[in-house]
XYZ file of C-alpha atoms in Angstrom:
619
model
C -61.023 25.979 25.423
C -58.464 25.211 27.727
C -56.928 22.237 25.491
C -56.360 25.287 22.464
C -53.678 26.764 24.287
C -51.550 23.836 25.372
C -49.759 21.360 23.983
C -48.568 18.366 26.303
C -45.339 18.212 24.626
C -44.075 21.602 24.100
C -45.544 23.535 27.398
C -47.837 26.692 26.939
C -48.516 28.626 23.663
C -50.524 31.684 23.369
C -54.714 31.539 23.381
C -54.876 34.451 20.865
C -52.069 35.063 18.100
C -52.991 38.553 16.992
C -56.600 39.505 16.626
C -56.892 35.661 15.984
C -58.440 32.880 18.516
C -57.136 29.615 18.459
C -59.680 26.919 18.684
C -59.410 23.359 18.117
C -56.185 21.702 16.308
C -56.261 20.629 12.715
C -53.108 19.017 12.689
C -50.338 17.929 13.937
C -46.246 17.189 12.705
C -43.280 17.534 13.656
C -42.408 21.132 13.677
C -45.618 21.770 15.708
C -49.493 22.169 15.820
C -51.497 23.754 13.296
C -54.517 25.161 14.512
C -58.364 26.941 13.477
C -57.745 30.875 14.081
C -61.360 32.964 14.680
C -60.623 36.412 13.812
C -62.500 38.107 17.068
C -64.291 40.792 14.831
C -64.914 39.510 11.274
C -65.083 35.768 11.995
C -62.365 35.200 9.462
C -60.908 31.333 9.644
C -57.320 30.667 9.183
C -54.569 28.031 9.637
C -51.616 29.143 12.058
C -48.869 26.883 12.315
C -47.271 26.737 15.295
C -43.716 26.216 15.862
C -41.890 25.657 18.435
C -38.389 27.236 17.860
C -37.091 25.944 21.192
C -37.429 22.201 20.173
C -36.021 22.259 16.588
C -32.834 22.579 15.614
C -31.476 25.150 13.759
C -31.720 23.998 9.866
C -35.742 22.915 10.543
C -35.945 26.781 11.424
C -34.111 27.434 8.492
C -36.749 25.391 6.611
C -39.523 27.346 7.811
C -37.908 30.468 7.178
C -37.777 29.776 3.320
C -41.284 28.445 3.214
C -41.817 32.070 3.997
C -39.774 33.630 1.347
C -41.170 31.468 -0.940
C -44.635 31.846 0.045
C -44.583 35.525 -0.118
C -43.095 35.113 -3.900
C -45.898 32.701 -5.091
C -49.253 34.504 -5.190
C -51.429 32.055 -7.141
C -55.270 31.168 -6.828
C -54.403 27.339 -6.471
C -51.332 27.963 -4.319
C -52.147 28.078 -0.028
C -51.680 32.018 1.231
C -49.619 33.284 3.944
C -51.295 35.925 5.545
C -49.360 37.138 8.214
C -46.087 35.923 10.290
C -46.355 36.131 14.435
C -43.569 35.255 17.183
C -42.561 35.312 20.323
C -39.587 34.073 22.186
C -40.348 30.366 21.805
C -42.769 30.126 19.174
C -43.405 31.476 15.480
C -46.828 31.234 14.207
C -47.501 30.921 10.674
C -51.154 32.201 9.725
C -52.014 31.026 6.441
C -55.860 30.438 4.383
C -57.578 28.251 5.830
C -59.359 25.421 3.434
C -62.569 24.057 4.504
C -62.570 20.689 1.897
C -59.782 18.480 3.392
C -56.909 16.746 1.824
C -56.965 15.742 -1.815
C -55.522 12.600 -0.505
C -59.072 11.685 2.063
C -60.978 12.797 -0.996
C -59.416 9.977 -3.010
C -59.472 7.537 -0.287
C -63.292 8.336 0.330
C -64.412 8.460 -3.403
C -61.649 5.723 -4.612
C -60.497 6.721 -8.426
C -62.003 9.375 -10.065
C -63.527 9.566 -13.336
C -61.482 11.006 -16.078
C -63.116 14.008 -15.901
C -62.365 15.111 -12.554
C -58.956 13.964 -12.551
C -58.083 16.249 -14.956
C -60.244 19.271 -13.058
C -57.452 18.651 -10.385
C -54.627 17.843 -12.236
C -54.923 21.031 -14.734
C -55.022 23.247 -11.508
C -52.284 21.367 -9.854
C -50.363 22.140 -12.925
C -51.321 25.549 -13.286
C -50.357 26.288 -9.750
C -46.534 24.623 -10.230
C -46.264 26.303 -13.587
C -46.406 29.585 -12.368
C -44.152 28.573 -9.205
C -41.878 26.865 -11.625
C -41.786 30.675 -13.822
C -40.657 32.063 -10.517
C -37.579 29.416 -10.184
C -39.601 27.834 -7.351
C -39.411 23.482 -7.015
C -42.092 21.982 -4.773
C -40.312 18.703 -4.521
C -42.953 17.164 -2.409
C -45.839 16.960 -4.299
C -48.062 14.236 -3.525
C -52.073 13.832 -2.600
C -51.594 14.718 1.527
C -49.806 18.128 0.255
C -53.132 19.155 -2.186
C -55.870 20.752 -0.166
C -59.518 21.105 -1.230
C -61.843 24.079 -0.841
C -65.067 24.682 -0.087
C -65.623 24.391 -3.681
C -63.258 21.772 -4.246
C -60.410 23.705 -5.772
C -56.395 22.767 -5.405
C -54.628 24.709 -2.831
C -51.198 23.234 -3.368
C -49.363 23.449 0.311
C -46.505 22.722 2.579
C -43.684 24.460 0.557
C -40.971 23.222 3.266
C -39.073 21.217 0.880
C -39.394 23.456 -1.564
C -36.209 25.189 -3.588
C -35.556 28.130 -6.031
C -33.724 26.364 -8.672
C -31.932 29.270 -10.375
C -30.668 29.316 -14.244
C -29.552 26.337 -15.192
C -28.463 24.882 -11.530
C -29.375 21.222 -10.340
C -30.199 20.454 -7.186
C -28.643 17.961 -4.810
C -30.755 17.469 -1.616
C -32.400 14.162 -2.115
C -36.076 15.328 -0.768
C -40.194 14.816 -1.183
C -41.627 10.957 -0.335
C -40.680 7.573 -2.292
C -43.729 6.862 -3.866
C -43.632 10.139 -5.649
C -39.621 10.907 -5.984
C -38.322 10.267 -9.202
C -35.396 8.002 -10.158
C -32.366 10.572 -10.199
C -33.635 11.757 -6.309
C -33.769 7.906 -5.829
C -30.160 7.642 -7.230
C -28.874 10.712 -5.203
C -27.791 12.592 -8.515
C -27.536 16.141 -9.269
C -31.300 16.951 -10.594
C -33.160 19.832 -12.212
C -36.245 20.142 -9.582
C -38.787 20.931 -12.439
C -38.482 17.167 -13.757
C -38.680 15.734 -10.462
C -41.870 17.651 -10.100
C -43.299 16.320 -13.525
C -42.033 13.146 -12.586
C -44.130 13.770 -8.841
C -47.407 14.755 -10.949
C -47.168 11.884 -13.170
C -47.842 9.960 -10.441
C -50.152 11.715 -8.389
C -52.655 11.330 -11.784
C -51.912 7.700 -11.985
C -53.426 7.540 -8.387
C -56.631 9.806 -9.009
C -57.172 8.185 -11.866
C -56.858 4.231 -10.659
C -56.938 4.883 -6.662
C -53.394 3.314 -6.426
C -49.558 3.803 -6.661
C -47.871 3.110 -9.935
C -44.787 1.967 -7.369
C -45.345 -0.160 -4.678
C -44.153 -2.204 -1.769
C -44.228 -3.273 1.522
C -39.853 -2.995 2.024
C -38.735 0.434 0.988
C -35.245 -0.928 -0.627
C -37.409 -2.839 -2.944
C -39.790 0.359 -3.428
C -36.408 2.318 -4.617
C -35.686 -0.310 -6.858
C -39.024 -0.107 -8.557
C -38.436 3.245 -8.821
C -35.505 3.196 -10.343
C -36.715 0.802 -13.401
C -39.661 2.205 -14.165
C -41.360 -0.491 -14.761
C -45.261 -0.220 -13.636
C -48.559 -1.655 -14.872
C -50.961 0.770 -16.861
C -54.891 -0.136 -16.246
C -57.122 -0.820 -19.460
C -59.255 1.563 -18.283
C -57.079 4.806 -18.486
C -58.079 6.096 -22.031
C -55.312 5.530 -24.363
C -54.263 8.969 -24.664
C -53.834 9.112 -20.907
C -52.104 6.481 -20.733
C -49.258 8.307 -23.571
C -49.628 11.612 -21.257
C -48.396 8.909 -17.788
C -46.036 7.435 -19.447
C -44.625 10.471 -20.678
C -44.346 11.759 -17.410
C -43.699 8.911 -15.291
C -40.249 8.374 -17.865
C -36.800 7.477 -16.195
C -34.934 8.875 -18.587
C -35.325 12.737 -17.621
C -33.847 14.432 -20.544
C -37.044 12.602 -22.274
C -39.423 13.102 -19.708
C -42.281 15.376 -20.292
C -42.008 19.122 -19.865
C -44.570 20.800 -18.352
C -45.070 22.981 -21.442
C -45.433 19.950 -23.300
C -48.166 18.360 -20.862
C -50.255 21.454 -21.377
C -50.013 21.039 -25.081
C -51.626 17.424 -24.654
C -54.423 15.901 -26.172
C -55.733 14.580 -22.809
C -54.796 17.802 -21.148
C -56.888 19.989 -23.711
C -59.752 17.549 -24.257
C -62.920 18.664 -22.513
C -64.058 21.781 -23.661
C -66.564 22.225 -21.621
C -64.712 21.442 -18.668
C -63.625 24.572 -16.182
C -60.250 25.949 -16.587
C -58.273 26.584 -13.782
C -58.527 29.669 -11.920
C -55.089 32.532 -13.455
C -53.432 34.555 -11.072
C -54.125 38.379 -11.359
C -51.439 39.767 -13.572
C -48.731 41.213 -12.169
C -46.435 43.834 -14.047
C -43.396 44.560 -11.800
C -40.867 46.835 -12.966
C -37.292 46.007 -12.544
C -35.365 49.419 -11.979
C -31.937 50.521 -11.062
C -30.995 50.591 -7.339
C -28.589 53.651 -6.663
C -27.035 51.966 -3.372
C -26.918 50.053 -1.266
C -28.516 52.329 1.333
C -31.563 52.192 -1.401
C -32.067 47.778 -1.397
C -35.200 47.436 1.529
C -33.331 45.394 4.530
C -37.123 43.025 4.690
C -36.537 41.986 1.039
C -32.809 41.463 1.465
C -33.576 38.978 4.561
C -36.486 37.074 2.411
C -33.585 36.422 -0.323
C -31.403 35.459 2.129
C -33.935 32.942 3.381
C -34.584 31.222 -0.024
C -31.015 29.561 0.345
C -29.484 30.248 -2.885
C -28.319 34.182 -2.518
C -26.295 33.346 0.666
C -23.766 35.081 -0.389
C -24.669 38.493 0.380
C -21.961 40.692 -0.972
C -22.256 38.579 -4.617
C -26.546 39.552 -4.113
C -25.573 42.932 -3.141
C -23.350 43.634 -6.286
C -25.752 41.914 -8.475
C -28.781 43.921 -7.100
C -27.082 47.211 -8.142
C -26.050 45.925 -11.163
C -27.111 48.099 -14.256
C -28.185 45.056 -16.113
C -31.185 43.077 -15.506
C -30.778 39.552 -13.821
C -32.680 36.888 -11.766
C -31.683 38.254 -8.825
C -33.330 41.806 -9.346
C -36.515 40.207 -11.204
C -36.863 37.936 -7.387
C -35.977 41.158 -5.238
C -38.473 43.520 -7.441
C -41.304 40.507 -7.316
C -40.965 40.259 -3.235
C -40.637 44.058 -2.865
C -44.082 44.434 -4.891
C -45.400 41.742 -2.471
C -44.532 43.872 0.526
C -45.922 47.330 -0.578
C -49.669 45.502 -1.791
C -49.413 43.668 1.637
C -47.748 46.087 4.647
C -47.187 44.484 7.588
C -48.656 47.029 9.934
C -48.569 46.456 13.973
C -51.822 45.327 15.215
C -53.954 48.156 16.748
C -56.772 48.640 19.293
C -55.989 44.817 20.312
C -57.916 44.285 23.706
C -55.482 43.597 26.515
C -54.194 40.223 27.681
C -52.883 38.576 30.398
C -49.770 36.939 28.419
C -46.517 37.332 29.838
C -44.701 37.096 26.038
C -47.832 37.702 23.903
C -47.040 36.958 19.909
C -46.078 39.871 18.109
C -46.495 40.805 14.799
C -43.680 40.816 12.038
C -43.827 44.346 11.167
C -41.984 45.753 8.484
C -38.798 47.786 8.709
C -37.996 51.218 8.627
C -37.068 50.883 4.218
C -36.596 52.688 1.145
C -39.917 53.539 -1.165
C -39.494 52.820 -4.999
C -39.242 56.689 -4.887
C -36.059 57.106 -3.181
C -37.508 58.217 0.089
C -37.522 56.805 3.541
C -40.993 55.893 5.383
C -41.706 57.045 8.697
C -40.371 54.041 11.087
C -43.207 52.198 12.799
C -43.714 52.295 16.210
C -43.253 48.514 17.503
C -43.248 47.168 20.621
C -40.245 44.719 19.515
C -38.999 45.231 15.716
C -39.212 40.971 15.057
C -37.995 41.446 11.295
C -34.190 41.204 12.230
C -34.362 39.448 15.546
C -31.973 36.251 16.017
C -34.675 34.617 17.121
C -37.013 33.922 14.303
C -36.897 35.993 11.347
C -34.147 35.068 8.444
C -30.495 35.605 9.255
C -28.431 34.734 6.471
C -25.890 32.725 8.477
C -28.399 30.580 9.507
C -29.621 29.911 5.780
C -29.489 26.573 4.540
C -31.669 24.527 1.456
C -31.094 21.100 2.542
C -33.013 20.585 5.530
C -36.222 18.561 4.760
C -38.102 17.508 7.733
C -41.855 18.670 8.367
C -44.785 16.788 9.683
C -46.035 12.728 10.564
C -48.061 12.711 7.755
C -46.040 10.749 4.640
C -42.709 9.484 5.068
C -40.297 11.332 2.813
C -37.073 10.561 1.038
C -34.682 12.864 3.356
C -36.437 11.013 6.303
C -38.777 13.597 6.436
C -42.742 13.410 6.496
C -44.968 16.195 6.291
C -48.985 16.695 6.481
C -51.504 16.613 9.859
C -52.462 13.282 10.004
C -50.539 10.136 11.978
C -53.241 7.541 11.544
C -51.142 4.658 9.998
C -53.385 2.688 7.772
C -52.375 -0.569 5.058
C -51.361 0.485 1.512
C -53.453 0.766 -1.201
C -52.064 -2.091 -3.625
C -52.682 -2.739 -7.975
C -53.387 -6.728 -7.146
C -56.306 -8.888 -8.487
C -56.887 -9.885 -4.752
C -59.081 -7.891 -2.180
C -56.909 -5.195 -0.700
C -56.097 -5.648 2.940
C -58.304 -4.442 5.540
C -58.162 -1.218 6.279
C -56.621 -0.279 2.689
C -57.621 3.666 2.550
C -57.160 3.068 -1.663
C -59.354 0.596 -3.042
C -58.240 -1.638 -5.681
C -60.222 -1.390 -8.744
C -61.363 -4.884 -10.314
C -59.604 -5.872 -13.013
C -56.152 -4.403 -12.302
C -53.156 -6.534 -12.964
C -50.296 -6.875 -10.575
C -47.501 -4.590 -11.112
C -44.621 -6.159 -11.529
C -41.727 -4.525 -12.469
C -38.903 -6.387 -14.825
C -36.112 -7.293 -12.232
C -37.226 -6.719 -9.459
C -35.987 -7.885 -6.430
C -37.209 -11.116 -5.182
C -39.136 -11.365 -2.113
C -40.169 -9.204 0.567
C -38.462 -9.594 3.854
C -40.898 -10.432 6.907
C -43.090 -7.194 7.638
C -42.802 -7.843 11.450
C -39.215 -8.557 12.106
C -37.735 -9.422 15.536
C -36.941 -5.799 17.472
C -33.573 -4.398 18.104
C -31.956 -5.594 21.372
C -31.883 -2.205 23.929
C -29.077 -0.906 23.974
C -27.331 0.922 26.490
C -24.560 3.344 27.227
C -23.834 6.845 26.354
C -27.039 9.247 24.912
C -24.940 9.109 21.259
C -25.073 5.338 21.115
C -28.637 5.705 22.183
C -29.138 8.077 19.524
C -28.257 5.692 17.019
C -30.363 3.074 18.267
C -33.213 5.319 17.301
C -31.437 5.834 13.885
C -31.265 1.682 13.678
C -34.829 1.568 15.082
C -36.089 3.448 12.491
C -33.931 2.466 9.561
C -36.396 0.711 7.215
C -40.359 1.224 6.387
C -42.461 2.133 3.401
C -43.527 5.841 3.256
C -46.872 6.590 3.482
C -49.545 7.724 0.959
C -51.189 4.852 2.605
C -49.866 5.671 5.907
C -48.099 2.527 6.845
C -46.989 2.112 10.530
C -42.580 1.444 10.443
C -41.076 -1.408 10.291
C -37.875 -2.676 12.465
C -35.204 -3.895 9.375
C -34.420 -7.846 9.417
C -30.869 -8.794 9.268
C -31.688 -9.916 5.506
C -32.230 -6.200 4.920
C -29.330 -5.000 6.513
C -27.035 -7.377 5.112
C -28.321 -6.559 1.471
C -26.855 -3.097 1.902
C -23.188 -4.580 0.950
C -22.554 -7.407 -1.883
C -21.926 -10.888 -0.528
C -18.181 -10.948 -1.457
C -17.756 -8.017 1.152
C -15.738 -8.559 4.177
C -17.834 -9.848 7.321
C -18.110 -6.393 8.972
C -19.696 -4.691 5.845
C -22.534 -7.419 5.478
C -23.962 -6.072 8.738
C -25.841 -2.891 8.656
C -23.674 0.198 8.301
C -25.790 1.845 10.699
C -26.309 -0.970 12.791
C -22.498 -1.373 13.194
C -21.915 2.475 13.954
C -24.671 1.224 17.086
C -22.187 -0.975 17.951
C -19.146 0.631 17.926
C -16.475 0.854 20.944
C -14.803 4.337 19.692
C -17.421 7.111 19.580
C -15.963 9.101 17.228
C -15.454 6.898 14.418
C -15.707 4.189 12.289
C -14.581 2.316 9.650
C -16.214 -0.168 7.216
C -14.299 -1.697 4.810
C -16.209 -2.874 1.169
C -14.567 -5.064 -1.689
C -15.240 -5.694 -5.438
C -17.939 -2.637 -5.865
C -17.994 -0.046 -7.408
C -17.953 3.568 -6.202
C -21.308 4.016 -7.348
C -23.040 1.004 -5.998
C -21.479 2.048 -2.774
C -22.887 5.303 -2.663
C -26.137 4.243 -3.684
C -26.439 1.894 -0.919
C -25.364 5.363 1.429
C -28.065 7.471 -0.227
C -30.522 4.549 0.324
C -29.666 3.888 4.164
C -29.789 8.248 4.481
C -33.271 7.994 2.858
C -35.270 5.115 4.910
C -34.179 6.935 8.278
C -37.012 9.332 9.706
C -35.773 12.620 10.445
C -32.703 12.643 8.948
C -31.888 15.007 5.908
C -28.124 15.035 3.869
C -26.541 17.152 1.731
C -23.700 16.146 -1.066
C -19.771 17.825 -0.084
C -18.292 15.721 -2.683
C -18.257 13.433 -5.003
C -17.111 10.911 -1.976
C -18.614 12.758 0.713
C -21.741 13.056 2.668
C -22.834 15.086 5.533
C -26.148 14.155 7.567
C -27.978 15.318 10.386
C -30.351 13.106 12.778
C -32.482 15.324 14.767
C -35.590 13.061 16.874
C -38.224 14.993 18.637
C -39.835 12.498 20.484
C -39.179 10.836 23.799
C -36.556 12.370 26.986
C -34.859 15.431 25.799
C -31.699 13.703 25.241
C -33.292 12.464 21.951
C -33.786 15.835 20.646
C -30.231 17.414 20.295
C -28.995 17.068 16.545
C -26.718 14.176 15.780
C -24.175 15.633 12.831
C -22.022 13.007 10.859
C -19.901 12.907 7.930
C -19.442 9.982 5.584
C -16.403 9.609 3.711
C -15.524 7.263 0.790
C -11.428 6.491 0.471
C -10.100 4.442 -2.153
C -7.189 1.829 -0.761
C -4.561 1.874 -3.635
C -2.980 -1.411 -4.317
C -0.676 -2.804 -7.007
C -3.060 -5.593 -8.447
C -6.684 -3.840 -7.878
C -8.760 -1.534 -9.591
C -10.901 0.844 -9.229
C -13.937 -1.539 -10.445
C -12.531 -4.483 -8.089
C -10.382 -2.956 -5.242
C -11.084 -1.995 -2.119
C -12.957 1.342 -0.358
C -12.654 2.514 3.138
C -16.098 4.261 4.089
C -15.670 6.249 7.423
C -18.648 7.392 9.347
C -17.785 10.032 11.823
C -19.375 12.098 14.663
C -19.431 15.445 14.154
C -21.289 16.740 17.161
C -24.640 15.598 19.368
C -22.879 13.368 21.915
């Protein structure tokens, strides 16, 4: 027992969150430890996520704060619950349902691919489950097979909303987010996106791999994994029936303005077939009314905070006028849907817990003193500590942001991210006529052809390339050297261990006819530099977009890093490690900047840019 309440890494944690116990760990990732909770009266298992609030900076709190707006919006039978929120001074436990069945993604690795049948038992609940989050303006944006649990029964529990966005109206999204194998082209391409086609793209392939135990994109370098993305092109088994096979490649389509709706992939032929087949599991009907508010006095402060926390109503005098607005609008539909949430589910202070001998016990976060739908005031609570507006842990709207993606070990993500429990790194699961490597979770079904995509780029640089000299000097430079450590790798639905780049794959990063500074690594050069503050890397005869791709690319293969667009010639990026000395773990913040160097003969097709990485703070 005494392992349950300690973690090596991050000191002492509480033995008992709540009524709860916490026995052995489940998991573990970046932001912390989740662990089996014993209620000590009924019995009742749960999950509680522990996170330590000391170690992470201040956007991967932000994160965590809008899985917890959105979680309390989405109330769905194949959706994960949050039951209650706990904290204390230097950690915030998360105590959500606990699944007994496992990971979708063991289940396939145990079974191999599924029969048609069962596929679509999981992938009609896995689209249930987004539909309704998608009718509440929610994007997952990191589906994949690690982020489906099982249940007892074996019933989806879709989980690990931390990348997740409200997508409002017709708004696209910019935060290129969710793991490789699964991200479709236009994240790939860092483009503006609409987050419900990236998730149809993202469930396209995720019934590709139940239904042939493989990826439809592959490969062991992850520049030549984007580029397989980005065409398309993959191989489609004989054994998918044919109208499968119309359903994939209607989802798994580049072009998104043709891809496949989810409307339209419930319409299907494949999707309906099977009559005797059990439907997913509705939601219990909900009829909230949307009302006038009076005043402001009258808008609950709990509800205002959760909207704060879903990124997109930071603007809190705009949200304010448009919740007393006398017309009906998104905003007042998400504030009326979250306020229904908190009167079925009061968040009451614990009572008659037995004492303990915890110097900062966790509390609970107990509702505010608020407004009824009647116009009066409830009787205030009496707390110990009122947590729900605390600058510690619950949502403060200047510390609101959507663009942080990092959570977990589990599968490498796009923004650098991973997410999930597990950090066993195993080989990939590959389509090839060959015997899959050993230790291949995925096995290769006989028969399959290899996938080779049209133009793809020739040859695969050597998977075990010599490391990166050490590299001393000041903690930023050392900083880096983790960022250049780190820089290439394929992502992991197979859980592949990372791979140190080659100078090959540097050097690809800028076209041949580039001066000699801008064939090296970008990144490895910024190692290098003698001025800390900045630098300078001068590119010839490319375009503006091939230059920014090759940005988005080299933001995308680096673990723990997440960017957001400024501009259409601006980047901003933030490296935040949490292993090793503590010098590793402050936040490294740069900005990337794109110039165009006017002359009298070039153009904008041929001439020359200026891209200028510099330090914004983490020295």
């Amino acid at each position: 027992m005494s392992s349950s309440g300690k973690d090596a890494n991050s000191g002492h944690y509480a033995n008992y969150v709540g009524p709860y116990r916490l026995e052995k760990t489940l998991g573990k990732g970046q932001t912390g430890l989740v662990k089996l909770g014993v209620h000590c009266v009924t019995n009742q298992k749960v999950a509680i996520k522990i996170v330590n609030r000391e170690k992470l900076s201040e956007s991967v709190l932000m994160k965590v704060e809008r899985e917890i707006a959105i979680l309390k919006l989405i109330e769905h039978p194949h959706v994960l619950k949050l039951h209650d929120v706990y904290e204390n001074k230097k950690y915030l436990y998360l105590v959500l349902e606990h699944v007994s069945g496992g990971e979708l993604f063991d289940y396939l690795v145990k079974k191999g691919r599924l029969t048609p049948k069962e596929a679509r038992k999981f992938f009609r609940q896995i689209i249930s489950a987004l539909d309704f989050c998608h009718s509440h303006s929610i994007c997952h944006r990191d589906l994949k097979p690690e982020n489906l649990l099982l249940d007892e029964k074996n019933n989806i529990r879709i989980a690990d909303f931390g990348m997740a966005s409200l997508q409002v109206g017709d708004s696209l999204l910019e935060t290129s987010c969710g793991s490789p194998h699964y991200a479709c082209p236009e994240v790939i391409r860092g483009e503006k996106y609409d987050g419900r086609k990236a998730d149809a793209w993202s469930c396209g392939v995720i019934l590709f791999a139940l239904l042939v135990g493989a990826l439809p994109f592959d490969d062991d370098n992850l520049r030549n994994l984007l580029e397989k993305v980005k065409l398309g092109v993959f191989h489609m088994p004989h054994f998918i029936p044919p109208d499968c096979q119309n359903l994939l490649r209607g989802m798994i389509e580049v072009d998104p303005s043709k891809r496949l709706t989810l409307e339209e992939i419930q319409k299907h032929t494949w999707y309906l077939a099977g009559k005797n087949e059990p439907e997913p599991e509705q939601p219990v009907p909900r009829k909230v009314a949307i009302r006038t508010l009076a005043s402001v006095e009258e808008i609950d402060p709990d509800v205002l905070e959760s909207m704060h926390s879903l990124g997109c109503f930071r603007d809190k005098d705009k949200l304010t006028k448009d919740l007393l607005s006398e017309d009906d609008n998104q905003e007042k539909m998400i504030y009326f849907l979250l306020l229904d949430r908190k009167e079925r589910y009061p968040s009451h202070e614990d009572q008659n817990l037995p004492p303990r001998n915890e110097i900062d016990p966790p509390r609970k976060r107990v509702d505010s003193p608020m407004l009824s739908r009647h116009g009066k005031r409830r009787p205030e609570r009496k707390s110990m500590e009122v947590l729900s507006v605390t600058e510690g842990g619950s949502p403060v709207p200047v510390r609101r942001a959507i663009d942080m993606a990092t959570h977990g070990q589990r599968s490498r993500s796009i923004s650098g991210a991973s997410s999930g429990l597990s950090t066993s790194p195993l080989s990939s699961p590959r389509v090839t006529p060959h015997p899959s490597p050993r230790g291949s979770p995925l096995p290769t079904p006989k028969g399959t052809p290899v996938h080779t995509p049209k133009d793809s780029p020739a040859g695969t640089p050597s998977p075990t390339p010599p490391p990166s000299p050490s590299i001393g000097g000041m903690p930023w430079r050392t900083r880096l050297n983790s960022i250049k450590n780190s820089f290439l790798g394929s992502p992991r639905f197979h859980r592949r261990k990372m791979q140190v780049p080659t100078q090959e794959d540097m050097s690809s990063l800028t076209p041949d006819s580039s001066p000699e500074l801008a064939k090296k690594s970008w990144f490895g050069n910024f190692i290098n530099l003698e001025k800390e503050e900045q630098i300078f890397i001068v590119i010839r005869d490319k375009p503006l977009s091939s230059i920014k791709a090759d940005i988005v690319h080299a933001f995308l293969s680096i673990p723990s890093l997440s960017h957001s667009v400024i501009s259409q010639t601006s980047f901003r990026a933030e490296y935040k490690s949490t292993a090793g000395p503590t010098v590793f773990q402050k936040p490294v913040k740069f900005q990337v900047d794109i110039t165009y160097t006017e002359s009298t003969s070039a153009t904008k097709e041929n001439g020359i840019y200026s891209v200028t990485f510099t330090l914004l703070s983490g020295k």
